[in-house]
Structures are given as C-alpha cells and as structure tokens.
Coordinates of C-alpha atoms in Angstrom, one line a residue:
Chain A
M23 CA 192.1 121.2 82.3
S24 CA 188.3 120.9 84.3
F25 CA 185.2 118.8 83.8
S26 CA 182.1 119.9 85.8
T27 CA 179.2 117.7 85.7
P28 CA 176.5 118.3 83.6
P29 CA 173.6 120.1 86.5
L30 CA 170.8 117.3 87.5
I31 CA 167.6 119.1 87.0
A32 CA 164.6 117.6 86.7
P33 CA 162.6 117.5 83.5
P34 CA 159.4 121.0 83.9
K35 CA 156.6 118.6 85.1
E36 CA 153.9 119.4 82.7
D37 CA 150.8 121.4 83.8
V38 CA 148.1 119.0 83.5
I39 CA 144.7 121.2 82.9
Y40 CA 141.6 119.8 85.0
P41 CA 139.1 119.7 82.1
Y42 CA 135.9 119.9 84.1
R43 CA 134.7 121.8 86.5
R44 CA 135.8 121.9 90.6
V45 CA 132.1 121.0 92.0
W46 CA 133.2 121.1 95.2
R47 CA 134.9 124.6 95.1
S48 CA 131.4 126.2 93.8
L49 CA 128.9 124.0 96.6
I50 CA 131.0 125.5 98.7
Q51 CA 130.8 129.2 97.6
E52 CA 127.5 129.1 97.1
T53 CA 127.3 127.9 100.0
I54 CA 128.8 130.2 101.8
I55 CA 128.1 133.1 100.9
T56 CA 123.3 132.2 100.9
V57 CA 124.3 131.3 104.2
G58 CA 126.3 134.6 105.0
I59 CA 123.3 136.4 103.2
C60 CA 120.4 134.7 104.8
G61 CA 121.7 135.4 108.1
V62 CA 123.2 138.8 108.0
T63 CA 118.9 139.4 106.9
F64 CA 117.5 137.8 109.1
V65 CA 119.7 139.3 112.1
V66 CA 118.9 142.6 109.9
Y67 CA 115.3 142.0 110.6
Q68 CA 115.1 139.9 114.0
F69 CA 117.2 142.3 115.9
I70 CA 118.2 146.2 114.3
G71 CA 114.4 145.3 112.6
L72 CA 114.7 146.9 109.5
N73 CA 112.1 148.4 107.9
L74 CA 112.3 149.0 104.0
P75 CA 109.0 149.6 101.7
E76 CA 106.4 147.3 100.8
L77 CA 107.1 146.8 96.6
V78 CA 111.0 147.2 98.4
E79 CA 110.2 144.5 100.4
S80 CA 108.6 142.2 98.5
G81 CA 111.6 142.3 95.4
F82 CA 113.7 141.6 98.5
V83 CA 111.7 138.5 100.1
L84 CA 111.3 136.9 95.3
I85 CA 115.2 137.8 95.3
L86 CA 115.9 135.8 98.5
A87 CA 113.6 133.1 97.8
L88 CA 115.2 132.6 94.5
L89 CA 119.1 132.9 96.1
P90 CA 120.3 129.4 95.5
L91 CA 119.1 129.4 92.0
I92 CA 120.7 132.6 91.2
L93 CA 124.4 131.3 92.7
W94 CA 123.8 128.5 91.7
I95 CA 123.9 129.5 87.6
L96 CA 127.2 132.2 89.1
F97 CA 129.0 129.7 90.5
S98 CA 128.1 126.9 88.3
R99 CA 126.3 127.2 85.3
F100 CA 128.5 129.9 83.5
A101 CA 132.3 128.4 85.7
E102 CA 130.9 125.5 82.8
T103 CA 131.0 127.7 79.9
R104 CA 134.6 128.3 81.1
V105 CA 136.1 124.4 80.9
P106 CA 137.7 122.3 78.2
V107 CA 134.9 119.9 79.4
P108 CA 131.8 121.0 80.2
R109 CA 129.1 118.8 82.1
V110 CA 125.7 118.6 79.6
G111 CA 122.0 118.5 80.4
L112 CA 122.1 120.5 84.1
N113 CA 119.4 123.1 82.6
T114 CA 117.8 119.9 82.6
T115 CA 118.2 118.3 85.7
L116 CA 117.5 120.6 87.4
G117 CA 113.7 122.4 85.7
L118 CA 112.5 118.9 85.4
S119 CA 113.4 118.5 89.6
A120 CA 111.1 122.2 90.1
L121 CA 109.1 120.3 87.1
A122 CA 108.8 117.7 89.4
A123 CA 108.7 119.1 93.0
A124 CA 105.8 121.6 91.6
A125 CA 104.1 119.3 89.8
I126 CA 103.7 115.9 92.3
G127 CA 106.3 116.0 94.7
V128 CA 105.1 119.5 96.8
P129 CA 101.7 118.8 95.9
L130 CA 101.3 114.6 97.2
V131 CA 103.2 115.7 100.8
N132 CA 101.7 119.5 101.4
T133 CA 97.6 118.5 100.2
V134 CA 97.6 114.2 99.8
I135 CA 100.0 113.2 102.3
Q136 CA 100.0 116.7 105.3
P137 CA 102.2 115.0 107.1
S138 CA 102.2 118.1 109.5
D139 CA 98.3 117.3 109.8
W140 CA 98.9 114.5 112.2
L141 CA 103.1 114.5 112.8
S142 CA 102.8 117.1 115.2
L143 CA 101.2 115.6 118.1
E144 CA 103.2 113.0 118.2
S145 CA 107.0 111.4 119.8
A146 CA 109.9 113.2 118.6
P147 CA 111.1 109.9 117.0
T148 CA 108.1 109.0 115.6
R149 CA 107.9 112.4 114.4
I150 CA 111.3 111.5 112.7
F151 CA 110.7 108.8 111.2
G152 CA 106.7 109.9 109.7
Y153 CA 109.4 112.9 108.2
M154 CA 111.2 110.4 106.7
L155 CA 108.4 108.0 104.9
T156 CA 107.1 110.8 103.5
A157 CA 108.6 113.8 103.1
G158 CA 111.8 113.3 103.0
I159 CA 111.1 110.1 100.4
V160 CA 109.3 112.2 98.6
Q161 CA 112.1 114.9 98.3
E162 CA 115.3 112.3 97.8
F163 CA 113.0 109.2 95.4
I164 CA 112.3 112.8 92.8
K165 CA 115.4 114.3 92.6
F166 CA 117.1 110.3 92.0
M167 CA 114.8 109.2 89.5
V168 CA 116.1 112.8 87.4
V169 CA 119.3 112.0 87.8
R170 CA 119.2 108.8 88.0
Y171 CA 117.1 108.9 84.0
V172 CA 118.1 112.5 82.8
S173 CA 121.5 112.6 83.1
G174 CA 121.8 108.8 83.4
P175 CA 124.9 106.9 83.0
R176 CA 126.4 108.9 79.4
A177 CA 126.5 111.9 81.4
L178 CA 128.5 111.0 84.9
R179 CA 131.9 110.4 82.8
I180 CA 134.1 111.1 86.6
R181 CA 132.7 110.7 90.8
E182 CA 132.1 114.7 90.1
D183 CA 130.0 114.3 87.9
S184 CA 127.1 112.8 89.8
I185 CA 128.1 115.9 92.9
A186 CA 127.3 118.5 90.0
Y187 CA 123.8 116.7 88.8
C188 CA 122.9 116.0 92.6
I189 CA 123.9 119.5 93.4
A190 CA 121.1 120.6 90.4
S191 CA 118.2 118.9 90.8
A192 CA 119.0 119.9 94.8
V193 CA 118.8 124.0 93.7
G194 CA 115.4 122.9 91.0
Y195 CA 113.2 121.7 94.0
M196 CA 114.8 124.2 96.8
T197 CA 114.2 126.5 94.7
V198 CA 110.2 125.9 94.1
L199 CA 109.9 125.5 97.5
N200 CA 110.6 128.5 97.9
L201 CA 109.2 130.3 95.9
F202 CA 105.3 127.6 97.0
Y203 CA 106.8 129.5 100.7
V204 CA 106.8 132.8 99.1
F205 CA 103.8 133.3 98.1
N206 CA 101.4 131.1 99.4
H207 CA 102.6 133.0 103.0
P208 CA 102.7 137.1 101.4
A209 CA 102.6 138.1 105.0
A210 CA 106.2 137.2 105.7
G211 CA 109.3 139.1 105.7
P212 CA 113.0 138.7 104.4
D213 CA 113.8 136.7 108.3
M214 CA 110.9 134.8 108.3
V215 CA 111.6 134.1 104.4
S216 CA 116.0 133.9 105.2
L217 CA 115.8 131.0 107.9
R218 CA 113.2 129.7 105.8
V219 CA 116.0 128.8 101.9
L220 CA 118.7 128.6 104.4
H221 CA 116.3 125.3 105.7
Y222 CA 115.4 124.0 101.8
M223 CA 119.2 124.4 101.2
S224 CA 120.1 122.2 104.7
I225 CA 117.4 119.4 103.9
N226 CA 118.4 119.7 99.7
V227 CA 122.0 120.3 99.8
A228 CA 122.3 117.4 102.8
G229 CA 120.2 115.1 100.9
S230 CA 121.4 115.4 97.2
L231 CA 125.2 114.8 98.3
I232 CA 124.9 111.3 100.4
M233 CA 122.8 110.8 97.3
S234 CA 125.4 111.7 95.1
Y235 CA 127.7 109.6 96.9
G236 CA 126.1 106.3 96.9
I237 CA 125.2 106.9 92.9
A238 CA 129.0 108.1 92.2
Q239 CA 129.8 105.1 94.2
T240 CA 128.1 102.4 91.8
W241 CA 129.2 104.1 88.9
F242 CA 133.1 103.4 90.4
G243 CA 132.9 101.8 92.2
R244 CA 132.6 97.8 93.3
V245 CA 130.4 98.1 96.2
S246 CA 127.7 96.1 96.5
P247 CA 123.7 97.2 95.3
L248 CA 122.7 97.6 98.2
L249 CA 124.3 101.1 98.7
M250 CA 122.7 102.6 96.2
P251 CA 119.2 101.7 98.0
F252 CA 121.2 102.3 101.8
T253 CA 122.3 106.5 100.5
L254 CA 118.8 107.1 99.8
L255 CA 117.2 105.7 102.9
A256 CA 120.2 108.6 104.7
A257 CA 118.8 111.3 102.8
A258 CA 116.0 110.2 103.7
F259 CA 116.5 109.8 107.7
I260 CA 118.6 113.2 107.6
N261 CA 115.0 115.7 106.0
G262 CA 113.4 113.7 108.5
L263 CA 115.6 114.4 111.4
V264 CA 115.7 117.9 110.0
I265 CA 112.4 118.8 109.4
P266 CA 110.9 119.0 113.8
L267 CA 114.3 119.5 114.8
R268 CA 114.3 122.8 112.9
S269 CA 110.8 123.7 113.9
G270 CA 110.8 122.7 117.3
L271 CA 113.9 125.8 117.5
A272 CA 111.8 127.8 115.0
N273 CA 108.1 127.7 117.4
A274 CA 107.8 128.9 120.0
S275 CA 106.7 126.1 122.9
L276 CA 104.7 126.8 125.4
L277 CA 107.0 125.4 128.4
L278 CA 105.0 126.7 132.4
S279 CA 107.3 129.5 131.7
G280 CA 105.6 131.2 129.0
A281 CA 106.5 130.2 125.2
S282 CA 110.0 130.4 123.7
A283 CA 111.3 130.4 120.2
S284 CA 115.1 130.0 118.9
P285 CA 115.0 131.1 115.0
L286 CA 118.5 131.9 115.6
F287 CA 119.4 128.8 116.5
S288 CA 117.5 127.9 113.6
V289 CA 120.2 129.6 111.8
A290 CA 122.4 127.6 113.7
F291 CA 121.2 124.4 113.4
S292 CA 120.6 124.4 109.6
S293 CA 123.9 126.7 108.7
G294 CA 125.4 123.9 110.5
I295 CA 123.5 120.5 108.8
V296 CA 124.1 121.8 105.7
F297 CA 128.8 122.0 106.1
V298 CA 128.9 118.8 108.3
A299 CA 126.9 117.5 105.1
I300 CA 129.3 118.7 103.0
G301 CA 132.8 118.3 105.3
L302 CA 131.4 114.3 105.6
V303 CA 130.4 113.2 101.8
L304 CA 133.8 115.1 100.5
F305 CA 135.6 113.2 103.7
F306 CA 133.6 110.3 101.9
Y307 CA 134.9 111.3 98.3
R308 CA 138.1 112.0 98.8
V309 CA 138.8 108.6 101.3
V310 CA 137.7 106.6 98.0
E311 CA 139.2 108.2 95.1
E312 CA 142.8 107.0 98.0
Q313 CA 141.8 104.5 98.2
E314 CA 141.5 103.5 94.2
R315 CA 145.0 105.8 94.1
I316 CA 146.7 103.0 95.3
S317 CA 145.3 100.4 94.3
R318 CA 145.8 101.7 90.9
E319 CA 149.6 101.8 92.0
S320 CA 149.9 98.6 93.7
G321 CA 148.1 97.3 90.4
S322 CA 145.8 95.5 92.4
L323 CA 142.2 97.5 90.7
T324 CA 142.6 96.3 86.3
Chain B
M16 CA 143.4 112.5 89.6
I17 CA 140.8 112.0 86.9
L18 CA 139.5 108.4 86.5
N19 CA 136.7 108.2 83.4
N20 CA 133.9 106.3 83.7
P21 CA 134.5 103.0 82.1
S22 CA 131.9 102.3 80.6
P23 CA 130.3 105.6 79.2
G24 CA 127.4 105.5 77.7
R25 CA 127.2 101.8 77.5
P26 CA 124.9 99.4 79.4
L27 CA 124.5 98.9 82.1
T28 CA 126.1 96.9 84.5
Q29 CA 124.7 94.6 86.4
T30 CA 125.5 96.7 89.4
Q31 CA 123.8 99.4 88.6
R32 CA 120.6 97.7 87.1
W33 CA 119.9 95.5 90.9
S34 CA 121.4 99.4 92.5
T35 CA 118.4 101.2 90.5
L36 CA 115.8 98.3 90.7
F37 CA 117.1 97.7 95.2
T38 CA 116.2 102.1 94.7
I39 CA 112.7 102.0 93.0
I40 CA 110.9 99.7 95.5
L41 CA 112.4 100.7 98.4
A42 CA 111.3 104.4 97.6
L43 CA 108.1 102.4 97.1
V44 CA 107.9 100.3 100.3
M45 CA 109.8 103.9 102.0
L46 CA 106.3 105.2 101.5
G47 CA 103.5 103.3 101.7
I48 CA 105.3 102.6 105.5
G49 CA 104.7 106.2 105.6
L50 CA 101.3 106.4 103.8
N51 CA 100.1 102.9 106.9
M52 CA 101.8 104.7 109.8
R53 CA 99.2 107.9 108.4
A54 CA 96.1 106.1 108.4
Q55 CA 97.3 104.3 111.7
I56 CA 97.8 108.0 113.5
T57 CA 94.8 109.8 111.7
G58 CA 92.7 106.8 112.6
A59 CA 94.0 105.9 116.3
V60 CA 90.9 105.9 118.3
A61 CA 90.1 106.0 121.8
A62 CA 87.2 103.9 123.6
Y63 CA 84.8 105.1 126.1
E64 CA 82.1 104.7 128.1
D65 CA 80.1 105.8 131.3
T66 CA 77.5 103.4 132.4
R67 CA 75.7 106.0 134.6
I68 CA 74.4 107.2 131.5
G69 CA 74.4 104.3 129.3
I70 CA 76.7 104.9 126.2
R71 CA 80.0 103.3 124.5
L72 CA 81.4 104.6 121.9
N73 CA 85.2 105.4 120.2
Y74 CA 86.4 108.8 119.8
P75 CA 89.8 109.7 117.8
E76 CA 93.1 109.5 119.9
G77 CA 94.2 112.6 120.1
W78 CA 91.2 114.9 120.8
L79 CA 90.6 116.6 124.4
L80 CA 88.3 114.4 126.0
D81 CA 86.2 116.9 128.9
T82 CA 83.3 115.6 131.1
N83 CA 83.6 117.0 133.8
S84 CA 80.4 119.2 132.5
S85 CA 76.6 120.3 133.2
D86 CA 75.8 120.4 129.9
Y87 CA 76.6 118.0 128.2
V88 CA 78.5 114.1 129.5
F89 CA 80.7 113.7 127.3
R90 CA 82.8 116.2 124.6
I91 CA 85.9 116.1 122.6
R92 CA 87.7 118.6 120.8
D93 CA 90.2 119.2 118.1
M94 CA 92.4 121.1 119.8
T95 CA 94.6 121.4 116.7
R96 CA 93.0 123.0 114.7
A97 CA 92.9 126.2 114.5
G98 CA 90.6 128.6 115.2
F99 CA 86.9 127.8 116.5
K100 CA 87.8 123.4 117.8
T101 CA 85.8 120.8 116.2
T102 CA 83.5 119.6 118.8
I103 CA 81.6 116.4 118.9
Q104 CA 79.9 116.3 122.0
I105 CA 76.3 114.0 123.5
S106 CA 74.3 115.7 126.7
V107 CA 71.2 114.0 128.4
R108 CA 68.0 115.3 129.4
P109 CA 65.5 114.0 131.3
V110 CA 62.0 114.5 129.2
S111 CA 58.0 113.7 130.3
S112 CA 56.6 110.3 129.1
A113 CA 54.7 113.2 126.0
T114 CA 57.9 115.0 125.1
T115 CA 58.5 114.0 121.9
E116 CA 61.9 114.8 120.0
R117 CA 60.3 117.8 118.5
N118 CA 60.0 119.2 120.6
V119 CA 63.3 118.9 122.8
A120 CA 64.6 120.8 118.9
D121 CA 62.5 123.6 119.4
Q122 CA 63.1 123.5 123.3
L123 CA 67.1 123.8 122.0
A124 CA 66.6 126.4 119.0
R125 CA 64.4 128.6 121.9
S126 CA 67.5 128.6 124.7
R127 CA 70.2 128.8 122.6
V128 CA 68.5 132.0 120.2
L129 CA 70.2 133.2 123.8
T130 CA 73.4 131.7 124.1
L131 CA 74.6 132.2 120.6
Q132 CA 75.0 134.7 118.0
D133 CA 72.9 135.0 115.1
Y134 CA 71.4 131.3 116.1
R135 CA 69.6 130.1 113.0
V136 CA 67.8 126.5 112.1
L137 CA 68.8 125.4 109.0
N138 CA 67.1 122.5 108.2
I139 CA 64.4 119.9 111.0
G140 CA 64.3 116.5 109.5
M141 CA 64.2 112.7 110.2
G142 CA 66.6 109.9 110.3
T143 CA 67.7 107.0 111.4
L144 CA 70.5 105.9 113.9
G145 CA 70.8 102.8 113.1
E146 CA 67.7 101.5 114.0
I147 CA 66.3 103.9 116.2
P148 CA 64.8 106.7 114.8
V149 CA 66.5 110.7 115.2
E150 CA 65.0 113.7 114.6
I151 CA 68.2 116.4 113.1
V152 CA 68.9 119.6 113.4
R153 CA 70.6 122.1 111.2
Y154 CA 72.1 125.3 112.2
T155 CA 74.1 128.3 112.3
Y156 CA 75.9 130.4 114.8
N157 CA 78.9 132.8 114.6
D158 CA 81.2 132.3 117.4
Q159 CA 83.4 134.6 119.2
S160 CA 85.1 132.1 122.0
T161 CA 88.1 131.7 120.0
S162 CA 90.4 133.8 121.5
P163 CA 89.8 136.5 124.1
F164 CA 92.8 137.9 124.6
L165 CA 93.3 138.1 120.7
Q166 CA 91.6 140.6 118.0
S167 CA 89.6 138.1 115.6
F168 CA 86.6 138.1 112.8
S169 CA 84.3 135.9 114.8
T170 CA 84.1 132.2 112.7
V171 CA 81.0 130.5 111.6
V172 CA 79.9 127.2 112.8
E173 CA 77.5 124.1 110.9
G174 CA 76.4 122.0 113.3
L175 CA 74.2 119.0 113.4
D176 CA 71.9 117.7 116.4
I177 CA 71.1 114.3 116.3
L178 CA 68.2 113.6 119.0
T179 CA 66.9 111.0 120.0
I180 CA 64.5 109.9 123.0
Q181 CA 65.7 106.6 124.9
R182 CA 64.2 105.6 129.0
G183 CA 62.5 108.6 129.4
Q184 CA 66.2 110.6 128.4
A185 CA 66.4 112.9 125.3
I186 CA 69.6 112.5 124.1
I187 CA 71.2 115.4 121.8
I188 CA 74.2 114.4 120.0
S189 CA 75.4 117.6 118.7
F190 CA 78.7 118.4 115.7
R191 CA 79.9 121.5 114.8
A192 CA 82.9 122.4 113.2
E193 CA 84.2 125.8 111.2
A194 CA 81.2 126.0 108.8
D195 CA 84.3 126.3 105.9
S196 CA 85.7 123.1 106.9
F197 CA 82.1 120.9 107.6
D198 CA 82.0 118.4 105.0
D199 CA 85.3 118.6 105.0
E200 CA 85.2 116.7 109.1
Y201 CA 81.9 116.0 109.1
P202 CA 83.4 112.0 108.2
I203 CA 84.5 111.6 112.2
F204 CA 81.1 112.2 113.0
E205 CA 79.7 109.7 111.0
T206 CA 82.6 107.2 111.8
F207 CA 81.6 108.3 115.2
L208 CA 78.1 107.6 115.1
N209 CA 79.1 103.8 114.0
D210 CA 80.0 103.1 116.7
L211 CA 78.3 104.6 119.2
E212 CA 76.1 103.0 122.1
F213 CA 73.3 104.1 123.6

C-alpha cells in the first residue's frame, strides 16, 4: 500500500487586465520618436546638406511642425480606443489648449509682453526670471486651466489620468507654437524647424509633467494645498530656464574670437531636458504609489 | 496597482478647492510681477549732464551713448534694433545774433541734401518745448549704412529736428527712426524731451 501526498500547487494566478491606457509607455514612445526624427533631420540638413525641391521641403516642414500631434494621435489617442476603460475628453482638452494658445497665449506673449525685446540684453538671472514670469507662467497657467476645468475632477480616476490630460494639453499648445513658427518664418528650413519643434516639446512636456504631478497629488494624495501652486511655479521656472539657455546655444554669440553657435548642443539640450523631466516625474510618481501601497498593506490608509 | 479616485464626480474637497484658488492667485501675481519687471526694464533711464554745453537729461538705459564727435555733443542709439538704429542726437552750433531758427533749418537742409541720399523736408512748423519757442522740421532720407558687409536694401528713415536758439548758440535736437516704426518709437523721444533741461 502506498501513500502519496497530493501535490502542493499554488492556485493559478488570475490575470489582472489593466483597464486603462499606459500613459508612460505612450509618452516615452512619442518622445523617443520625436527626438529621433528631429535629430536625424537636423544632422542630415546641417552636416550632409540635403537639398529637396521647395514644395517637398515645405510639406516636410509642415509635417515636422505637426509631428507631436501625429505621434500623439497614433500612440495615445488610438491606443485609448483599444482599452476597456478609455479616457474621455482628451480631444477636447487638446483642442481647447490649442485654441487658447492661438487666441490668448501666443498673442499675449509675442505681441503684448514681448519678453525677447526687453530681456535680450539683461543678465542671465534676470532673463531666467523674466521668461519665467511672462512666457512660462502664461503657458503653464493656460494649460492648467484647460486641464482643471475641461477634464475636471470627474475625468481623474487614477493618478496617470492627470498625466494623460496634461500631455494632451501640452501637445495642443506646442502644435500651435510650432505652426506659428513655421508660418511666421517661411524661410526656415527643416533643420531649424526641427530644432524649434524639439525646444517646444521639451518645455511643454517638462512643464506639463511637473504640473500633472501637482494635480495628481492634490486629487489622490494627502498633501498641502500649496503643492499645486508650487508645481505651477516649478513648471514656469523650467520654461524660464530653458528658453534663454537654448537661445544661447542655438544663436551665435559675439566673442573676440568670432561668432559661434552650437545648434547641435541645442538639440542635445532640448532632448536632455525632456528625458530628465520624464525620468524625474516618473520617479516621483513611483515613490508616492509605493508609499500608498505600503500604507494600504499596513492598514494605515483608510 | 490601480488607485481609483475615491470621489469621482463628487464635490471637490477643501484641499482641492484651496489648491485651485492658490494656483490661480499665484499665476496672476506672478504675471503681475513679470509685467512690473518689464515696465522697470523698458522704462529704466540713465542720467547725463554736460555742464560745458549746459544740458541735463535722462536717456533709455540700454541705448548706446556717444559724445565723442565733432558733429554732435550727445547721441544715443538703440543698438538692439535690426536695421537702422533709432537715434536721438543733440548738436550745438554757434550763431550770430541775427540768426533765426528758420535760418538754421534752411542751412541744415542745404547741407543734408549733399550728404544724405534722397533727403526731403516733409514740413516745417513752429511749436514750443516747455515754454521755449522752437522750429520743428520733419524730413526723410534713405539710409544705406546699415551694414557695409551686407548687401541690403536701403532703409527709409524719418527724422524730426527741434531747433532753438539759446545763449547765442543753435541747439538742434534730432530724432531719427525707420519710417515704418517712427510712430511706435516717438513716445521715447517725447519722454526724452520731457526730461531735457538746457
């Protein structure tokens, strides 16, 4: 007579289907492709000297200006249709941000405040704070208002929703900035347009990510009511910091040894800013989610 | 880990309400500080005094000052402008007791026709600077000295001279700017005149 113990097998783990679109994946994909296309375009035009027919080049420049929007539609908007619980109101957020940028933000900064006219000869700290308190705050505040009052509290179900709506707003705003640049500078070639697209993407994505963290924490965490204003301040500061630094790299500065410009550094700088911003904000999101998980498991979170 | 919003569609919490309000207030305050900063930078002036000639004035701080010329005793130029640099200039010329402001204006017109391309007087009128009667001459010419290294079109310049005779010398205050932006730049000249003492 033999006796065999029943095998101790753990019950099969149920597959939990994540019902929402994974925002970080889409954002990183869009960013890498934008940086890749703009970087290659810049190198090809600056160092190889590609010459395309004028009509083709005009079309290419327009595609470059619309590149962030095209990639957002492909990787974020279409992806929403393939998940069980899609986010609603993303199109409205993007559209209204673009309209607000075209109707308020860009005219207010470029025509009324004109920071480039009176900050160009100031010292570096004055330029940083000048751009922060004018272009930076206008841009970030408009995007915040659209996200806050268009997507609103009902749309925010999980922390990542805040990122999704803030990035939609950023894409709308940067698309308008890109189009304004292309139409106001018809002589600008694809290399210069790709530099500008990268620049606008870096300040908008970095600013919106920081702002999204403030919104998410205010909605889902137990934080001070001053956190959201602080993130607005930080987002505007990033704008104020990046605009003069990038201009210093992209434009020739007059030295005793002659005029020198470092547009390639400008590409690296804009790319670095956006990747550092993604990395930092992703880290902060992971930290608070981990803290909440630990608190929930220890029973201290009610 | 999915963390659902504990209150989707419900009224906002106190923290969310205050946070939104603080954010809006902060943005408005920061924009106000930015506009104030702009006003301070664009309205910043530097003082200038020449006891030899007897003038005291304030001029825009960022403009380039030049007093080292035989043609003028004082000149400032806005070097941030592309193309023709907006210029304010003061010249002093000795005159006889019989010379009038109109004589000086005519003499200037005759000499400028020879030196400035396509120089044309638009109008000559009378006015006052403070309580001092002055002759006002508006003119235009083509400037080709934007950059000797660049092949560029000439710039149409509009100018305005204010002429007066004080203490046996003709004082000529000139304002020159690109014709397209003359009206936009003119308030700077008005501010300059308001602070001018001679």
